């Protein structure tokens, strides 16, 4: 079945065409600068139209949707009711869900009668227990406004966790895994017996690890302190925490870990500090997750830094499991979010 996977962002559309169930790639590409001045694509509709002239015979479409809130704990076939619910989730992911939805609506127009599936970044983490997902805030905020930890990168964590079980030749349902997705955005998940039971990202993708430009965990009182000090409004402080913090903010140089490793090797103190902080935060999370699972069978690294930067992996692992009787396997598994979306979409429609 020719399955098209669409990742529709605010000004870009990434696509990959698979033949399922085998998973061979028949085509892929990226359209950028949608809606920008001088671009030949004024909107997602014209972008998708251009993509569909390059490929034909699409039989199924799988869409990446960032936020499914508590509405979606697994992939679903898209219909009017699903579209309505995805719209409701826009309030929780104002930068991502509207763009994902635009891609879905454009595909419905351009490929009438072709089934479409939504696969959510948050779905895999819907198995978190309440004690892990409720914040220490007035409980009614959860009931009223959905204030809780959701977690993201779920498709990637789920894919590498399954792959780890396959590589180790052990049953997925029996393993205690820690999956580290270290790209520009970074998150770590604790997968016990086939279920995500904790993860570092939270209500938004800002919580947790130090990332390319995002701060990760900080004292929440700093938010109001900085707002007063720098006379910032809500948007102003959000921009700082999301766009000028993390590796970029600390180093004052770059959000790119390759560049920072290069600078650190030439004794740049701030590049070194940024890397030290990045590694230290990851170690702390791994320690915490090992404790809550009562051990760890495998530690998995994926995404840009996780897959390619051996020096960072080595530093994270140094001394990490010295206290354990049985040391976990350490695996590097390239993430394949698009393939996972194609697989999940295919399994949903191919079900007897
Ligand atoms: P995104 O979250 O944008 O998908 P990636 O998974 O591509 O990000 O990861 C980007 C990070 O990985 C950057 O810090 C980059 O320096 C680092 N990196 C290291 N090696 C590579 C590589 N070969 N390709 C891409 N990114 C790499």
CSV table of C-alpha atoms and ligand atoms in Angstrom, one decimal:
chain,number,residue,atom,x,y,z
A,1,UNK,CA,0.0,0.0,0.0
A,2,UNK,CA,1.5,3.3,-1.1
A,3,UNK,CA,1.6,5.3,2.2
A,4,UNK,CA,2.4,9.0,2.2
A,5,UNK,CA,3.7,10.4,5.5
A,6,UNK,CA,3.2,14.2,5.9
A,7,UNK,CA,4.9,16.3,8.6
A,8,UNK,CA,3.4,19.7,8.1
A,9,UNK,CA,5.1,22.5,10.0
A,10,UNK,CA,4.3,26.2,10.2
A,11,UNK,CA,6.2,27.1,7.0
A,12,UNK,CA,7.3,23.7,5.7
A,13,UNK,CA,6.1,20.3,4.6
A,14,UNK,CA,8.3,17.2,4.9
A,15,UNK,CA,7.0,14.1,3.1
A,16,UNK,CA,8.1,10.5,2.6
A,17,UNK,CA,6.3,7.9,0.5
A,18,UNK,CA,6.6,4.2,1.7
A,19,UNK,CA,5.4,0.9,0.2
A,20,UNK,CA,3.8,-0.8,3.1
A,21,UNK,CA,4.0,-3.2,4.8
A,22,UNK,CA,7.6,-3.7,3.6
A,23,UNK,CA,8.6,-0.1,4.4
A,24,UNK,CA,10.7,0.6,1.3
A,25,UNK,CA,11.0,4.3,0.5
A,26,UNK,CA,9.5,5.3,-2.8
A,27,UNK,CA,10.1,9.1,-2.6
A,28,UNK,CA,10.8,11.9,-0.2
A,29,UNK,CA,11.3,15.6,0.0
A,30,UNK,CA,10.8,18.9,1.7
A,31,UNK,CA,9.1,22.2,0.8
A,32,UNK,CA,10.1,25.2,2.8
A,33,UNK,CA,9.3,28.9,3.1
A,34,UNK,CA,5.6,28.4,2.6
A,35,UNK,CA,3.7,31.7,2.9
A,36,UNK,CA,7.0,33.7,3.0
A,37,UNK,CA,7.6,36.7,0.8
A,38,UNK,CA,8.9,35.7,-2.7
A,39,UNK,CA,8.0,32.0,-2.1
A,40,UNK,CA,6.3,30.1,-4.9
A,41,UNK,CA,4.0,28.4,-2.3
A,42,UNK,CA,1.5,30.9,-0.8
A,43,UNK,CA,0.0,28.2,1.4
A,44,UNK,CA,0.1,24.5,2.4
A,45,UNK,CA,-2.5,23.7,-0.2
A,46,UNK,CA,-0.2,24.9,-3.1
A,47,UNK,CA,2.8,23.2,-1.4
A,48,UNK,CA,1.0,19.8,-1.1
A,49,UNK,CA,-0.3,20.2,-4.7
A,50,UNK,CA,3.3,20.5,-5.8
A,51,UNK,CA,4.2,17.4,-3.8
A,52,UNK,CA,1.4,15.4,-5.3
A,53,UNK,CA,2.5,16.2,-8.9
A,54,UNK,CA,5.8,14.4,-8.1
A,55,UNK,CA,4.2,11.3,-6.7
A,56,UNK,CA,1.2,9.3,-7.7
A,57,UNK,CA,-0.9,6.4,-6.6
A,58,UNK,CA,-1.2,7.4,-2.9
A,59,UNK,CA,-3.5,5.0,-1.1
A,60,UNK,CA,-3.1,6.1,2.4
A,61,UNK,CA,-1.8,9.2,4.2
A,62,UNK,CA,-0.3,9.3,7.7
A,63,UNK,CA,0.0,12.7,9.4
A,64,UNK,CA,2.2,13.7,12.2
A,65,UNK,CA,0.2,15.7,14.7
A,66,UNK,CA,2.1,17.1,17.7
A,67,UNK,CA,-0.5,17.4,20.4
A,68,UNK,CA,-3.3,14.9,21.0
A,69,UNK,CA,-3.9,15.8,24.6
A,70,UNK,CA,-5.8,13.2,26.5
A,71,UNK,CA,-8.1,12.7,23.5
A,72,UNK,CA,-5.7,10.5,21.6
A,73,UNK,CA,-3.7,7.6,23.1
A,74,UNK,CA,-3.2,5.9,19.7
A,75,UNK,CA,-3.4,6.7,16.0
A,76,UNK,CA,-6.8,7.3,14.6
A,77,UNK,CA,-8.5,7.5,11.2
A,78,UNK,CA,-9.3,11.1,10.5
A,79,UNK,CA,-12.9,12.1,10.2
A,80,UNK,CA,-14.9,15.2,11.1
A,81,UNK,CA,-15.0,14.4,14.8
A,82,UNK,CA,-11.2,13.8,14.9
A,83,UNK,CA,-10.6,17.1,13.1
A,84,UNK,CA,-12.8,18.9,15.7
A,85,UNK,CA,-10.8,17.4,18.5
A,86,UNK,CA,-7.4,18.2,16.9
A,87,UNK,CA,-8.7,21.8,16.6
A,88,UNK,CA,-9.5,21.8,20.4
A,89,UNK,CA,-5.9,20.6,21.1
A,90,UNK,CA,-4.6,23.7,19.2
A,91,UNK,CA,-4.8,25.7,22.4
A,92,UNK,CA,-2.1,23.4,23.9
A,93,UNK,CA,0.2,23.5,20.9
A,94,UNK,CA,-0.5,26.8,19.2
A,95,UNK,CA,2.7,26.7,17.1
A,96,UNK,CA,2.3,23.1,15.9
A,97,UNK,CA,-1.2,21.8,15.8
A,98,UNK,CA,-2.7,24.5,13.5
A,99,UNK,CA,0.1,23.7,10.9
A,100,UNK,CA,-0.5,20.0,11.2
A,101,UNK,CA,-4.2,20.6,10.7
A,102,UNK,CA,-3.6,22.7,7.6
A,103,UNK,CA,-1.8,19.8,6.1
A,104,UNK,CA,-4.7,17.4,6.9
A,105,UNK,CA,-7.3,19.8,5.4
A,106,UNK,CA,-5.3,20.3,2.3
A,107,UNK,CA,-4.8,16.5,1.8
A,108,UNK,CA,-8.5,15.9,2.3
A,109,UNK,CA,-9.2,18.4,-0.6
A,110,UNK,CA,-6.5,17.1,-2.8
A,111,UNK,CA,-6.9,13.4,-2.2
A,112,UNK,CA,-10.7,12.9,-1.8
A,113,UNK,CA,-11.7,9.4,-0.7
A,114,UNK,CA,-8.1,8.4,0.4
A,115,UNK,CA,-8.0,7.4,4.0
A,116,UNK,CA,-5.9,9.6,6.3
A,117,UNK,CA,-4.5,8.7,9.7
A,118,UNK,CA,-3.3,11.0,12.5
A,119,UNK,CA,-0.4,9.9,14.6
A,120,UNK,CA,0.3,11.9,17.7
A,121,UNK,CA,3.6,12.9,19.3
A,122,UNK,CA,2.0,12.8,22.7
A,123,UNK,CA,0.1,9.4,22.3
A,124,UNK,CA,2.9,7.1,23.5
A,125,UNK,CA,3.2,9.0,26.8
A,126,UNK,CA,-0.5,8.7,27.6
A,127,UNK,CA,0.4,5.7,29.7
A,128,UNK,CA,2.2,7.8,32.3
A,129,UNK,CA,0.7,7.2,35.8
A,130,UNK,CA,-1.1,10.2,37.5
A,131,UNK,CA,1.7,10.7,40.0
A,132,UNK,CA,4.1,11.3,37.1
A,133,UNK,CA,1.9,13.6,35.1
A,134,UNK,CA,0.2,15.9,37.6
A,135,UNK,CA,2.1,19.0,38.5
A,136,UNK,CA,2.4,20.3,42.1
A,137,UNK,CA,-0.2,22.9,41.3
A,138,UNK,CA,-3.9,23.3,42.4
A,139,UNK,CA,-5.5,20.1,41.1
A,140,UNK,CA,-8.4,21.9,39.5
A,141,UNK,CA,-6.1,23.4,36.8
A,142,UNK,CA,-5.8,19.9,35.5
A,143,UNK,CA,-9.5,19.4,35.4
A,144,UNK,CA,-10.3,22.9,34.0
A,145,UNK,CA,-7.5,23.5,31.5
A,146,UNK,CA,-5.7,20.2,31.0
A,147,UNK,CA,-2.6,21.4,32.9
A,148,UNK,CA,-0.4,18.2,33.2
A,149,UNK,CA,2.7,16.6,31.7
A,150,UNK,CA,2.0,15.3,28.2
A,151,UNK,CA,5.5,14.6,26.8
A,152,UNK,CA,6.5,14.7,23.2
A,153,UNK,CA,8.7,12.9,20.6
A,154,UNK,CA,6.5,9.9,21.5
A,155,UNK,CA,6.7,8.3,18.0
A,156,UNK,CA,10.5,8.4,18.2
A,157,UNK,CA,10.7,7.0,21.7
A,158,UNK,CA,8.3,4.2,20.8
A,159,UNK,CA,10.2,3.3,17.6
A,160,UNK,CA,13.6,3.0,19.2
A,161,UNK,CA,12.2,1.2,22.2
A,162,UNK,CA,10.7,-1.5,19.9
A,163,UNK,CA,13.9,-1.6,17.9
A,164,UNK,CA,15.9,-2.1,21.0
A,165,UNK,CA,13.8,-5.2,22.0
A,166,UNK,CA,14.2,-6.6,18.5
A,167,UNK,CA,18.0,-6.0,18.5
A,168,UNK,CA,18.4,-7.5,22.0
A,169,UNK,CA,16.1,-10.4,21.0
A,170,UNK,CA,14.1,-10.0,24.2
A,171,UNK,CA,10.4,-9.5,24.7
A,172,UNK,CA,9.5,-5.7,24.6
A,173,UNK,CA,6.9,-6.2,27.4
A,174,UNK,CA,9.6,-7.4,29.8
A,175,UNK,CA,12.3,-4.7,29.3
A,176,UNK,CA,13.1,-1.6,31.3
A,177,UNK,CA,14.4,0.9,28.8
A,178,UNK,CA,15.6,4.5,28.9
A,179,UNK,CA,15.4,6.2,25.5
A,180,UNK,CA,17.3,9.5,24.9
A,181,UNK,CA,16.2,11.5,21.9
A,182,UNK,CA,18.9,14.1,21.5
A,183,UNK,CA,18.4,16.4,18.6
A,184,UNK,CA,17.7,20.2,18.5
A,185,UNK,CA,14.8,19.3,20.8
A,186,UNK,CA,15.9,16.8,23.4
A,187,UNK,CA,13.8,14.5,25.6
A,188,UNK,CA,14.3,11.3,27.5
A,189,UNK,CA,11.7,8.6,28.3
A,190,UNK,CA,11.4,5.8,30.8
A,191,UNK,CA,9.8,2.8,29.1
A,192,UNK,CA,8.9,0.0,31.5
A,193,UNK,CA,7.4,-3.3,30.2
A,194,UNK,CA,6.3,-1.7,26.9
A,195,UNK,CA,4.8,1.5,28.4
A,196,UNK,CA,6.1,5.0,28.8
A,197,UNK,CA,6.0,5.7,32.5
A,198,UNK,CA,7.8,9.0,32.6
A,199,UNK,CA,9.4,11.5,30.2
A,200,UNK,CA,11.3,14.8,30.5
A,201,UNK,CA,9.2,17.1,28.3
A,202,UNK,CA,6.0,18.3,30.0
A,203,UNK,CA,3.0,20.4,29.4
A,204,UNK,CA,5.0,21.9,26.5
A,205,UNK,CA,8.3,20.7,24.9
A,206,UNK,CA,10.2,23.3,27.0
A,207,UNK,CA,10.6,21.2,30.2
A,208,UNK,CA,13.4,18.8,30.9
A,209,UNK,CA,16.8,18.5,29.2
A,210,UNK,CA,18.9,21.4,28.1
A,211,UNK,CA,18.3,21.7,24.3
A,212,UNK,CA,19.6,23.6,21.3
A,213,UNK,CA,17.8,26.9,22.2
A,214,UNK,CA,15.4,25.8,25.0
A,215,UNK,CA,16.3,26.0,28.7
A,216,UNK,CA,14.7,22.8,30.0
A,217,UNK,CA,14.1,22.6,33.8
A,218,UNK,CA,14.6,25.9,35.6
A,219,UNK,CA,13.2,27.4,38.9
A,220,UNK,CA,9.7,28.6,37.9
A,221,UNK,CA,10.2,31.7,40.0
A,222,UNK,CA,12.8,32.8,37.5
A,223,UNK,CA,10.0,33.4,35.0
A,224,UNK,CA,8.4,36.3,36.9
A,225,UNK,CA,11.8,37.5,38.2
A,226,UNK,CA,13.1,37.9,34.6
A,227,UNK,CA,9.8,39.4,33.4
A,228,UNK,CA,10.2,42.2,36.0
A,229,UNK,CA,13.9,42.6,35.6
A,230,UNK,CA,13.8,42.8,31.8
A,231,UNK,CA,10.2,44.3,31.6
A,232,UNK,CA,9.0,41.5,29.4
A,233,UNK,CA,5.5,40.4,28.7
A,234,UNK,CA,4.4,36.8,28.4
A,235,UNK,CA,5.5,36.5,24.8
A,236,UNK,CA,8.9,38.1,25.6
A,237,UNK,CA,9.8,35.6,28.3
A,238,UNK,CA,8.5,32.7,26.3
A,239,UNK,CA,10.8,33.7,23.4
A,240,UNK,CA,13.8,33.9,25.7
A,241,UNK,CA,13.1,30.5,27.3
A,242,UNK,CA,12.4,28.8,23.9
A,243,UNK,CA,14.7,30.6,21.4
A,244,UNK,CA,17.7,32.1,23.1
A,245,UNK,CA,18.5,29.7,26.0
A,246,UNK,CA,19.8,26.2,26.1
A,247,UNK,CA,23.2,25.4,24.4
A,248,UNK,CA,22.9,28.7,22.5
A,249,UNK,CA,22.2,30.8,25.5
A,250,UNK,CA,24.9,29.3,27.7
A,251,UNK,CA,27.6,29.2,25.1
A,252,UNK,CA,26.7,32.5,23.5
A,253,UNK,CA,27.9,30.8,20.3
A,254,UNK,CA,25.6,28.3,18.8
A,255,UNK,CA,22.8,25.8,19.3
A,256,UNK,CA,24.7,23.3,17.1
A,257,UNK,CA,26.4,20.6,19.2
A,258,UNK,CA,29.0,19.8,16.5
A,259,UNK,CA,30.1,23.4,16.5
A,260,UNK,CA,30.2,23.5,20.3
A,261,UNK,CA,32.4,20.3,20.4
A,262,UNK,CA,34.7,21.9,18.0
A,263,UNK,CA,35.0,25.1,20.0
A,264,UNK,CA,35.3,23.2,23.3
A,265,UNK,CA,38.2,21.2,21.9
A,266,UNK,CA,39.9,24.5,21.3
A,267,UNK,CA,39.4,25.4,24.9
A,268,UNK,CA,36.4,27.7,24.6
A,269,UNK,CA,35.2,27.8,28.2
A,270,UNK,CA,31.5,28.7,27.5
A,271,UNK,CA,31.2,25.9,24.9
A,272,UNK,CA,32.7,23.5,27.5
A,273,UNK,CA,30.3,24.7,30.1
A,274,UNK,CA,27.3,24.3,27.8
A,275,UNK,CA,28.3,20.7,27.0
A,276,UNK,CA,29.0,19.9,30.7
A,277,UNK,CA,25.5,21.1,31.6
A,278,UNK,CA,23.9,19.2,28.8
A,279,UNK,CA,25.7,15.9,29.8
A,280,UNK,CA,25.0,16.5,33.6
A,281,UNK,CA,21.3,17.0,33.1
A,282,UNK,CA,21.0,13.8,31.0
A,283,UNK,CA,22.9,11.8,33.6
A,284,UNK,CA,20.6,13.1,36.4
A,285,UNK,CA,17.5,12.0,34.4
A,286,UNK,CA,19.0,8.6,33.6
A,287,UNK,CA,19.8,8.1,37.3
A,288,UNK,CA,16.3,9.0,38.3
A,289,UNK,CA,14.6,6.8,35.7
A,290,UNK,CA,16.9,3.8,36.6
A,291,UNK,CA,15.8,4.3,40.2
A,292,UNK,CA,12.0,4.4,39.5
A,293,UNK,CA,12.2,1.3,37.3
A,294,UNK,CA,14.4,-0.5,39.8
A,295,UNK,CA,17.1,-1.0,37.2
A,296,UNK,CA,17.6,-0.6,33.5
A,297,UNK,CA,18.1,-3.2,30.8
A,298,UNK,CA,19.1,-0.9,28.0
A,299,UNK,CA,20.0,2.8,27.4
A,300,UNK,CA,19.2,4.0,23.9
A,301,UNK,CA,20.5,7.0,22.0
A,302,UNK,CA,18.9,8.5,19.0
A,303,UNK,CA,18.5,11.7,16.9
A,304,UNK,CA,21.3,14.0,15.6
A,305,UNK,CA,23.5,14.2,18.8
A,306,UNK,CA,22.5,10.8,20.1
A,307,UNK,CA,23.3,9.1,16.8
A,308,UNK,CA,26.4,10.9,15.7
A,309,UNK,CA,28.2,12.4,18.6
A,310,UNK,CA,30.1,9.6,20.2
A,311,UNK,CA,32.1,11.9,22.5
A,312,UNK,CA,28.8,13.1,24.1
A,313,UNK,CA,27.5,9.6,24.5
A,314,UNK,CA,30.7,8.5,26.1
A,315,UNK,CA,30.6,11.4,28.6
A,316,UNK,CA,27.0,10.6,29.5
A,317,UNK,CA,27.8,6.9,30.1
A,318,UNK,CA,31.0,7.5,32.0
A,319,UNK,CA,30.6,6.0,35.5
A,320,UNK,CA,26.8,6.0,35.1
A,321,UNK,CA,26.1,2.4,35.9
A,322,UNK,CA,29.2,1.5,38.0
A,323,UNK,CA,26.9,0.9,41.0
A,324,UNK,CA,24.7,-1.6,39.2
A,325,UNK,CA,25.3,-5.4,39.4
A,326,UNK,CA,24.0,-5.8,35.9
A,327,UNK,CA,25.0,-3.1,33.4
A,328,UNK,CA,22.5,-2.1,30.8
A,329,UNK,CA,23.2,-2.5,27.1
A,330,UNK,CA,23.9,0.8,25.4
A,331,UNK,CA,22.5,1.1,21.9
A,332,UNK,CA,22.6,3.7,19.2
A,333,UNK,CA,19.4,3.4,17.1
A,334,UNK,CA,18.7,5.9,14.3
A,335,UNK,CA,15.2,7.2,14.8
A,336,UNK,CA,12.7,6.7,12.0
A,337,UNK,CA,9.6,8.7,12.9
A,338,UNK,CA,8.2,8.7,9.4
A,339,UNK,CA,8.5,4.9,9.1
A,340,UNK,CA,6.8,4.5,12.5
A,341,UNK,CA,3.9,6.8,11.3
A,342,UNK,CA,3.6,4.8,8.1
A,343,UNK,CA,3.6,1.5,10.0
A,344,UNK,CA,1.0,2.7,12.5
A,345,UNK,CA,-1.2,4.1,9.8
A,346,UNK,CA,-1.0,0.9,7.8
A,347,UNK,CA,-1.7,-1.3,10.7
A,348,UNK,CA,-4.8,0.8,11.6
A,349,UNK,CA,-6.4,0.4,8.1
A,350,UNK,CA,-5.1,-3.1,7.4
A,351,UNK,CA,-6.8,-4.5,10.5
A,352,UNK,CA,-9.3,-7.1,9.6
B,1,LIG,P1,16.0,18.1,15.0
B,1,LIG,O1,15.5,18.1,16.4
B,1,LIG,O2,15.9,19.5,14.4
B,1,LIG,O3,15.4,17.0,14.1
B,1,LIG,P2,18.5,16.7,14.7
B,1,LIG,O4,18.0,15.4,15.2
B,1,LIG,O5,18.9,16.8,13.3
B,1,LIG,O6,17.6,17.9,15.1
B,1,LIG,O7,19.8,17.0,15.6
B,1,LIG,C1,20.5,18.2,15.5
B,1,LIG,C2,21.6,18.2,16.5
B,1,LIG,O8,22.5,17.1,16.3
B,1,LIG,C3,22.6,19.4,16.4
B,1,LIG,O9,23.0,19.8,17.6
B,1,LIG,C4,23.7,18.9,15.5
B,1,LIG,O10,24.9,19.6,15.8
B,1,LIG,C5,23.8,17.5,16.0
B,1,LIG,N1,24.4,16.6,15.0
B,1,LIG,C6,25.6,15.9,15.2
B,1,LIG,N2,25.9,15.2,14.1
B,1,LIG,C7,24.9,15.4,13.2
B,1,LIG,C8,24.6,14.9,11.9
B,1,LIG,N3,25.5,14.0,11.3
B,1,LIG,N4,23.5,15.3,11.3
B,1,LIG,C9,22.6,16.1,11.9
B,1,LIG,N5,22.8,16.6,13.2
B,1,LIG,C10,23.9,16.2,13.8
